[in-house]
Amino acid sequence: MATLKDVAALAGVSMSTAGAAIRGEDIVKPATRDKVLAAAKQLGYSPNLSARFLKKGRTGSIAALIPSITHPYYANLVAAISEAAGKHHLRTLIMQTGYNADTETDIVKQINSAVCDGLILNASNVDDRHLKAMLGNHPTVLLNYQVDDPLFDNVLPPLSRNASVSFGYLAGRGYRHACIVGGYPLDKLTDDPGGRSPAIRCTIAVMKDSGLGDEHDFVECNWESTSAIAAAHRLCETDTDGTRMVDRYDVFYCMNDLIAYGLIRGFHDEGVRVPQDKAVFGHDGIYAYGDQFTVPTLSTMALDYDDTAEKALDMLVDQIEHPDMQREPRVERARSRLVIGESA
């Protein structure tokens, strides 16, 4: 197996110069760097990243803690985190909690510098004060944790902007009466900081401001497609007065894309066509960055998963590289974009 000494000898440079060239340091002239890289390629040399991290007292790994690996939103997120981490020469360990606070607590208790150099935690079900007590100063970034006085660096989705752009678009297309589908209505919401309750409150407030509806224009269902199918069937039931709830609205705003896909399927079962009879709008953009394959394609607000991950990694690596630096927790807003499909 080739060593750095072999590469340096073949390139005719010192070991320190060869090492700097392979690390991409600016102190090495381009011609010298090219010569070193050519020698490394010829010899089949690859740097021992594990040894490099061990010298620094690090593992070279970060952990990403999410509720579900199979959910498309979180799959997109951890894929983006893994790619962003790779740019910093870090491996990513993926752990799932199953939306369970006890499981999340057990995993967090086991995380320390011997397991990973830092942690990215999405939509925590555990109070951040409890998290702080368990994690101490271990480098940590939270995703989608909505509190006024954060204890950790945090990357948030642009809830207000997403809702404003969405309802502005729908109003501009001529829709007159909207219904929100997904989660719990205002009178059942808890003080959950993990994103869902704040998102519902924000969406209802913006819908009211847009004139398209109010808090009564809401259909409760879980955050997945099966529950949304059942919700569509309920919307199409005929009341004792001969009316159907579905006929009150011309557009349905869904709190995530899985709800939107389920609603479209449920409407299809009942003979309600989308978009010919009713419009459906989603949120998250779980399939927005490839070829959309559904009929109809979905109109949605798509989170920029790469931007979310890069902002989280920048803050996490900064914490890892400067463990003794005292700073106030930072809050970044991820980017998003309107995706205009056929459903609305």
mmCIF file with all atom_site columns, C-alpha atoms in Angstrom, residues 134-269:
data_model
loop_
_atom_site.group_PDB
_atom_site.id
_atom_site.type_symbol
_atom_site.label_atom_id
_atom_site.label_alt_id
_atom_site.label_comp_id
_atom_site.label_asym_id
_atom_site.label_entity_id
_atom_site.label_seq_id
_atom_site.pdbx_PDB_ins_code
_atom_site.Cartn_x
_atom_site.Cartn_y
_atom_site.Cartn_z
_atom_site.occupancy
_atom_site.B_iso_or_equiv
_atom_site.pdbx_formal_charge
_atom_site.auth_seq_id
_atom_site.auth_comp_id
_atom_site.auth_asym_id
_atom_site.auth_atom_id
_atom_site.pdbx_PDB_model_num
ATOM 1   C CA . MET A 1 134 ? -27.986 15.977 28.434 1.00 0.00 ? 134 MET A CA 1
ATOM 2   C CA . LEU A 1 135 ? -25.719 17.349 25.697 1.00 0.00 ? 135 LEU A CA 1
ATOM 3   C CA . GLY A 1 136 ? -23.897 20.115 27.556 1.00 0.00 ? 136 GLY A CA 1
ATOM 4   C CA . ASN A 1 137 ? -21.504 21.796 25.121 1.00 0.00 ? 137 ASN A CA 1
ATOM 5   C CA . HIS A 1 138 ? -21.459 18.939 22.610 1.00 0.00 ? 138 HIS A CA 1
ATOM 6   C CA . PRO A 1 139 ? -21.717 20.562 19.143 1.00 0.00 ? 139 PRO A CA 1
ATOM 7   C CA . THR A 1 140 ? -25.400 20.484 18.203 1.00 0.00 ? 140 THR A CA 1
ATOM 8   C CA . VAL A 1 141 ? -27.681 22.111 15.630 1.00 0.00 ? 141 VAL A CA 1
ATOM 9   C CA . LEU A 1 142 ? -31.461 21.783 15.758 1.00 0.00 ? 142 LEU A CA 1
ATOM 10  C CA . LEU A 1 143 ? -33.709 21.824 12.706 1.00 0.00 ? 143 LEU A CA 1
ATOM 11  C CA . ASN A 1 144 ? -37.250 23.218 12.768 1.00 0.00 ? 144 ASN A CA 1
ATOM 12  C CA . TYR A 1 145 ? -37.301 23.882 16.520 1.00 0.00 ? 145 TYR A CA 1
ATOM 13  C CA . GLN A 1 146 ? -39.534 26.917 17.007 1.00 0.00 ? 146 GLN A CA 1
ATOM 14  C CA . VAL A 1 147 ? -38.809 28.806 20.248 1.00 0.00 ? 147 VAL A CA 1
ATOM 15  C CA . ASP A 1 148 ? -38.390 32.498 21.034 1.00 0.00 ? 148 ASP A CA 1
ATOM 16  C CA . ASP A 1 149 ? -35.147 32.109 23.022 1.00 0.00 ? 149 ASP A CA 1
ATOM 17  C CA . PRO A 1 150 ? -33.205 29.184 21.517 1.00 0.00 ? 150 PRO A CA 1
ATOM 18  C CA . LEU A 1 151 ? -30.496 27.389 23.462 1.00 0.00 ? 151 LEU A CA 1
ATOM 19  C CA . PHE A 1 152 ? -28.942 25.839 20.338 1.00 0.00 ? 152 PHE A CA 1
ATOM 20  C CA . ASP A 1 153 ? -28.005 26.925 16.842 1.00 0.00 ? 153 ASP A CA 1
ATOM 21  C CA . ASN A 1 154 ? -31.071 26.337 14.694 1.00 0.00 ? 154 ASN A CA 1
ATOM 22  C CA . VAL A 1 155 ? -32.112 26.160 11.024 1.00 0.00 ? 155 VAL A CA 1
ATOM 23  C CA . LEU A 1 156 ? -35.797 26.978 10.485 1.00 0.00 ? 156 LEU A CA 1
ATOM 24  C CA . PRO A 1 157 ? -38.060 26.689 7.439  1.00 0.00 ? 157 PRO A CA 1
ATOM 25  C CA . PRO A 1 158 ? -39.447 30.062 6.297  1.00 0.00 ? 158 PRO A CA 1
ATOM 26  C CA . LEU A 1 159 ? -42.976 29.400 7.575  1.00 0.00 ? 159 LEU A CA 1
ATOM 27  C CA . SER A 1 160 ? -44.383 32.900 7.140  1.00 0.00 ? 160 SER A CA 1
ATOM 28  C CA . ARG A 1 161 ? -42.866 33.378 3.689  1.00 0.00 ? 161 ARG A CA 1
ATOM 29  C CA . ASN A 1 162 ? -44.053 29.948 2.534  1.00 0.00 ? 162 ASN A CA 1
ATOM 30  C CA . ALA A 1 163 ? -47.626 30.628 3.601  1.00 0.00 ? 163 ALA A CA 1
ATOM 31  C CA . SER A 1 164 ? -47.619 34.160 2.154  1.00 0.00 ? 164 SER A CA 1
ATOM 32  C CA . VAL A 1 165 ? -46.286 33.023 -1.218 1.00 0.00 ? 165 VAL A CA 1
ATOM 33  C CA . SER A 1 166 ? -48.694 30.080 -1.312 1.00 0.00 ? 166 SER A CA 1
ATOM 34  C CA . PHE A 1 167 ? -51.886 31.997 -0.533 1.00 0.00 ? 167 PHE A CA 1
ATOM 35  C CA . GLY A 1 168 ? -50.762 34.926 -2.651 1.00 0.00 ? 168 GLY A CA 1
ATOM 36  C CA . TYR A 1 169 ? -50.363 32.529 -5.579 1.00 0.00 ? 169 TYR A CA 1
ATOM 37  C CA . LEU A 1 170 ? -53.732 30.874 -4.950 1.00 0.00 ? 170 LEU A CA 1
ATOM 38  C CA . ALA A 1 171 ? -55.545 34.204 -4.648 1.00 0.00 ? 171 ALA A CA 1
ATOM 39  C CA . GLY A 1 172 ? -53.810 35.397 -7.810 1.00 0.00 ? 172 GLY A CA 1
ATOM 40  C CA . ARG A 1 173 ? -55.061 32.337 -9.680 1.00 0.00 ? 173 ARG A CA 1
ATOM 41  C CA . GLY A 1 174 ? -58.621 33.295 -8.752 1.00 0.00 ? 174 GLY A CA 1
ATOM 42  C CA . TYR A 1 175 ? -59.414 30.821 -5.991 1.00 0.00 ? 175 TYR A CA 1
ATOM 43  C CA . ARG A 1 176 ? -61.962 32.211 -3.529 1.00 0.00 ? 176 ARG A CA 1
ATOM 44  C CA . HIS A 1 177 ? -62.366 29.822 -0.597 1.00 0.00 ? 177 HIS A CA 1
ATOM 45  C CA . ALA A 1 178 ? -59.581 27.632 0.824  1.00 0.00 ? 178 ALA A CA 1
ATOM 46  C CA . CYS A 1 179 ? -59.561 24.827 3.367  1.00 0.00 ? 179 CYS A CA 1
ATOM 47  C CA . ILE A 1 180 ? -56.468 23.727 5.300  1.00 0.00 ? 180 ILE A CA 1
ATOM 48  C CA . VAL A 1 181 ? -55.979 19.961 5.626  1.00 0.00 ? 181 VAL A CA 1
ATOM 49  C CA . GLY A 1 182 ? -53.606 18.360 8.126  1.00 0.00 ? 182 GLY A CA 1
ATOM 50  C CA . GLY A 1 183 ? -52.805 18.348 11.820 1.00 0.00 ? 183 GLY A CA 1
ATOM 51  C CA . TYR A 1 184 ? -55.070 19.679 14.546 1.00 0.00 ? 184 TYR A CA 1
ATOM 52  C CA . PRO A 1 185 ? -57.304 22.784 14.597 1.00 0.00 ? 185 PRO A CA 1
ATOM 53  C CA . LEU A 1 186 ? -56.366 25.732 16.820 1.00 0.00 ? 186 LEU A CA 1
ATOM 54  C CA . ASP A 1 187 ? -58.422 24.614 19.811 1.00 0.00 ? 187 ASP A CA 1
ATOM 55  C CA . LYS A 1 188 ? -56.517 21.293 19.953 1.00 0.00 ? 188 LYS A CA 1
ATOM 56  C CA . LEU A 1 189 ? -52.972 22.551 19.378 1.00 0.00 ? 189 LEU A CA 1
ATOM 57  C CA . THR A 1 190 ? -50.316 22.105 22.044 1.00 0.00 ? 190 THR A CA 1
ATOM 58  C CA . ASP A 1 191 ? -47.205 24.194 22.668 1.00 0.00 ? 191 ASP A CA 1
ATOM 59  C CA . ASP A 1 192 ? -45.176 21.804 20.522 1.00 0.00 ? 192 ASP A CA 1
ATOM 60  C CA . PRO A 1 193 ? -41.957 23.601 19.465 1.00 0.00 ? 193 PRO A CA 1
ATOM 61  C CA . GLY A 1 194 ? -41.092 20.923 16.906 1.00 0.00 ? 194 GLY A CA 1
ATOM 62  C CA . GLY A 1 195 ? -42.599 22.735 13.951 1.00 0.00 ? 195 GLY A CA 1
ATOM 63  C CA . ARG A 1 196 ? -46.101 21.369 13.436 1.00 0.00 ? 196 ARG A CA 1
ATOM 64  C CA . SER A 1 197 ? -48.131 23.546 15.828 1.00 0.00 ? 197 SER A CA 1
ATOM 65  C CA . PRO A 1 198 ? -46.271 26.761 14.845 1.00 0.00 ? 198 PRO A CA 1
ATOM 66  C CA . ALA A 1 199 ? -46.742 25.877 11.171 1.00 0.00 ? 199 ALA A CA 1
ATOM 67  C CA . ILE A 1 200 ? -50.507 25.425 11.574 1.00 0.00 ? 200 ILE A CA 1
ATOM 68  C CA . ARG A 1 201 ? -50.903 28.683 13.522 1.00 0.00 ? 201 ARG A CA 1
ATOM 69  C CA . CYS A 1 202 ? -48.875 30.574 10.928 1.00 0.00 ? 202 CYS A CA 1
ATOM 70  C CA . THR A 1 203 ? -50.760 29.057 7.978  1.00 0.00 ? 203 THR A CA 1
ATOM 71  C CA . ILE A 1 204 ? -54.188 29.852 9.445  1.00 0.00 ? 204 ILE A CA 1
ATOM 72  C CA . ALA A 1 205 ? -53.148 33.448 10.206 1.00 0.00 ? 205 ALA A CA 1
ATOM 73  C CA . VAL A 1 206 ? -51.869 34.025 6.665  1.00 0.00 ? 206 VAL A CA 1
ATOM 74  C CA . MET A 1 207 ? -54.970 32.419 5.125  1.00 0.00 ? 207 MET A CA 1
ATOM 75  C CA . LYS A 1 208 ? -57.151 34.806 7.159  1.00 0.00 ? 208 LYS A CA 1
ATOM 76  C CA . ASP A 1 209 ? -55.071 37.777 6.002  1.00 0.00 ? 209 ASP A CA 1
ATOM 77  C CA . SER A 1 210 ? -55.443 36.637 2.395  1.00 0.00 ? 210 SER A CA 1
ATOM 78  C CA . GLY A 1 211 ? -59.232 36.589 2.702  1.00 0.00 ? 211 GLY A CA 1
ATOM 79  C CA . LEU A 1 212 ? -59.430 32.963 1.529  1.00 0.00 ? 212 LEU A CA 1
ATOM 80  C CA . GLY A 1 213 ? -60.670 31.518 4.821  1.00 0.00 ? 213 GLY A CA 1
ATOM 81  C CA . ASP A 1 214 ? -60.380 31.396 8.595  1.00 0.00 ? 214 ASP A CA 1
ATOM 82  C CA . GLU A 1 215 ? -59.761 28.938 11.438 1.00 0.00 ? 215 GLU A CA 1
ATOM 83  C CA . HIS A 1 216 ? -63.101 27.193 10.799 1.00 0.00 ? 216 HIS A CA 1
ATOM 84  C CA . ASP A 1 217 ? -61.979 26.191 7.302  1.00 0.00 ? 217 ASP A CA 1
ATOM 85  C CA . PHE A 1 218 ? -59.925 23.281 8.558  1.00 0.00 ? 218 PHE A CA 1
ATOM 86  C CA . VAL A 1 219 ? -59.990 19.491 8.215  1.00 0.00 ? 219 VAL A CA 1
ATOM 87  C CA . GLU A 1 220 ? -58.182 17.467 10.858 1.00 0.00 ? 220 GLU A CA 1
ATOM 88  C CA . CYS A 1 221 ? -56.059 14.492 9.835  1.00 0.00 ? 221 CYS A CA 1
ATOM 89  C CA . ASN A 1 222 ? -52.691 12.920 10.582 1.00 0.00 ? 222 ASN A CA 1
ATOM 90  C CA . TRP A 1 223 ? -49.615 13.961 8.619  1.00 0.00 ? 223 TRP A CA 1
ATOM 91  C CA . GLU A 1 224 ? -49.651 11.049 6.177  1.00 0.00 ? 224 GLU A CA 1
ATOM 92  C CA . SER A 1 225 ? -51.445 9.953  3.034  1.00 0.00 ? 225 SER A CA 1
ATOM 93  C CA . THR A 1 226 ? -53.673 7.208  4.471  1.00 0.00 ? 226 THR A CA 1
ATOM 94  C CA . SER A 1 227 ? -55.322 9.639  6.878  1.00 0.00 ? 227 SER A CA 1
ATOM 95  C CA . ALA A 1 228 ? -55.707 12.171 4.045  1.00 0.00 ? 228 ALA A CA 1
ATOM 96  C CA . ILE A 1 229 ? -57.525 9.599  1.896  1.00 0.00 ? 229 ILE A CA 1
ATOM 97  C CA . ALA A 1 230 ? -59.990 9.082  4.729  1.00 0.00 ? 230 ALA A CA 1
ATOM 98  C CA . ALA A 1 231 ? -60.330 12.865 5.121  1.00 0.00 ? 231 ALA A CA 1
ATOM 99  C CA . ALA A 1 232 ? -61.207 13.195 1.425  1.00 0.00 ? 232 ALA A CA 1
ATOM 100 C CA . HIS A 1 233 ? -63.891 10.548 1.816  1.00 0.00 ? 233 HIS A CA 1
ATOM 101 C CA . ARG A 1 234 ? -65.378 12.441 4.801  1.00 0.00 ? 234 ARG A CA 1
ATOM 102 C CA . LEU A 1 235 ? -65.344 15.698 2.857  1.00 0.00 ? 235 LEU A CA 1
ATOM 103 C CA . CYS A 1 236 ? -67.435 14.058 0.145  1.00 0.00 ? 236 CYS A CA 1
ATOM 104 C CA . GLU A 1 237 ? -70.070 12.616 2.481  1.00 0.00 ? 237 GLU A CA 1
ATOM 105 C CA . THR A 1 238 ? -73.560 14.048 2.061  1.00 0.00 ? 238 THR A CA 1
ATOM 106 C CA . ASP A 1 239 ? -74.985 15.739 5.178  1.00 0.00 ? 239 ASP A CA 1
ATOM 107 C CA . THR A 1 240 ? -78.588 15.442 6.312  1.00 0.00 ? 240 THR A CA 1
ATOM 108 C CA . ASP A 1 241 ? -79.363 18.720 4.531  1.00 0.00 ? 241 ASP A CA 1
ATOM 109 C CA . GLY A 1 242 ? -78.120 17.261 1.236  1.00 0.00 ? 242 GLY A CA 1
ATOM 110 C CA . THR A 1 243 ? -74.874 19.267 1.092  1.00 0.00 ? 243 THR A CA 1
ATOM 111 C CA . ARG A 1 244 ? -71.248 18.124 1.040  1.00 0.00 ? 244 ARG A CA 1
ATOM 112 C CA . MET A 1 245 ? -68.383 19.869 2.833  1.00 0.00 ? 245 MET A CA 1
ATOM 113 C CA . VAL A 1 246 ? -66.153 19.484 -0.241 1.00 0.00 ? 246 VAL A CA 1
ATOM 114 C CA . ASP A 1 247 ? -68.471 21.749 -2.224 1.00 0.00 ? 247 ASP A CA 1
ATOM 115 C CA . ARG A 1 248 ? -67.827 24.732 0.058  1.00 0.00 ? 248 ARG A CA 1
ATOM 116 C CA . TYR A 1 249 ? -64.255 25.105 -1.228 1.00 0.00 ? 249 TYR A CA 1
ATOM 117 C CA . ASP A 1 250 ? -62.441 25.486 -4.510 1.00 0.00 ? 250 ASP A CA 1
ATOM 118 C CA . VAL A 1 251 ? -58.903 24.812 -3.185 1.00 0.00 ? 251 VAL A CA 1
ATOM 119 C CA . PHE A 1 252 ? -57.414 22.666 -0.419 1.00 0.00 ? 252 PHE A CA 1
ATOM 120 C CA . TYR A 1 253 ? -54.114 23.709 1.177  1.00 0.00 ? 253 TYR A CA 1
ATOM 121 C CA . CYS A 1 254 ? -52.345 20.650 2.614  1.00 0.00 ? 254 CYS A CA 1
ATOM 122 C CA . MET A 1 255 ? -49.815 20.912 5.438  1.00 0.00 ? 255 MET A CA 1
ATOM 123 C CA . ASN A 1 256 ? -47.450 18.545 3.649  1.00 0.00 ? 256 ASN A CA 1
ATOM 124 C CA . ASP A 1 257 ? -47.158 16.811 0.301  1.00 0.00 ? 257 ASP A CA 1
ATOM 125 C CA . LEU A 1 258 ? -48.116 13.351 1.592  1.00 0.00 ? 258 LEU A CA 1
ATOM 126 C CA . ILE A 1 259 ? -51.442 14.781 2.743  1.00 0.00 ? 259 ILE A CA 1
ATOM 127 C CA . ALA A 1 260 ? -51.897 16.371 -0.684 1.00 0.00 ? 260 ALA A CA 1
ATOM 128 C CA . TYR A 1 261 ? -51.227 13.106 -2.526 1.00 0.00 ? 261 TYR A CA 1
ATOM 129 C CA . GLY A 1 262 ? -53.617 11.249 -0.205 1.00 0.00 ? 262 GLY A CA 1
ATOM 130 C CA . LEU A 1 263 ? -56.311 13.887 -0.647 1.00 0.00 ? 263 LEU A CA 1
ATOM 131 C CA . ILE A 1 264 ? -56.041 13.665 -4.443 1.00 0.00 ? 264 ILE A CA 1
ATOM 132 C CA . ARG A 1 265 ? -56.369 9.872  -4.253 1.00 0.00 ? 265 ARG A CA 1
ATOM 133 C CA . GLY A 1 266 ? -59.359 10.092 -1.914 1.00 0.00 ? 266 GLY A CA 1
ATOM 134 C CA . PHE A 1 267 ? -61.088 12.625 -4.159 1.00 0.00 ? 267 PHE A CA 1
ATOM 135 C CA . HIS A 1 268 ? -60.500 10.302 -7.112 1.00 0.00 ? 268 HIS A CA 1
ATOM 136 C CA . ASP A 1 269 ? -62.270 7.515  -5.214 1.00 0.00 ? 269 ASP A CA 1
#
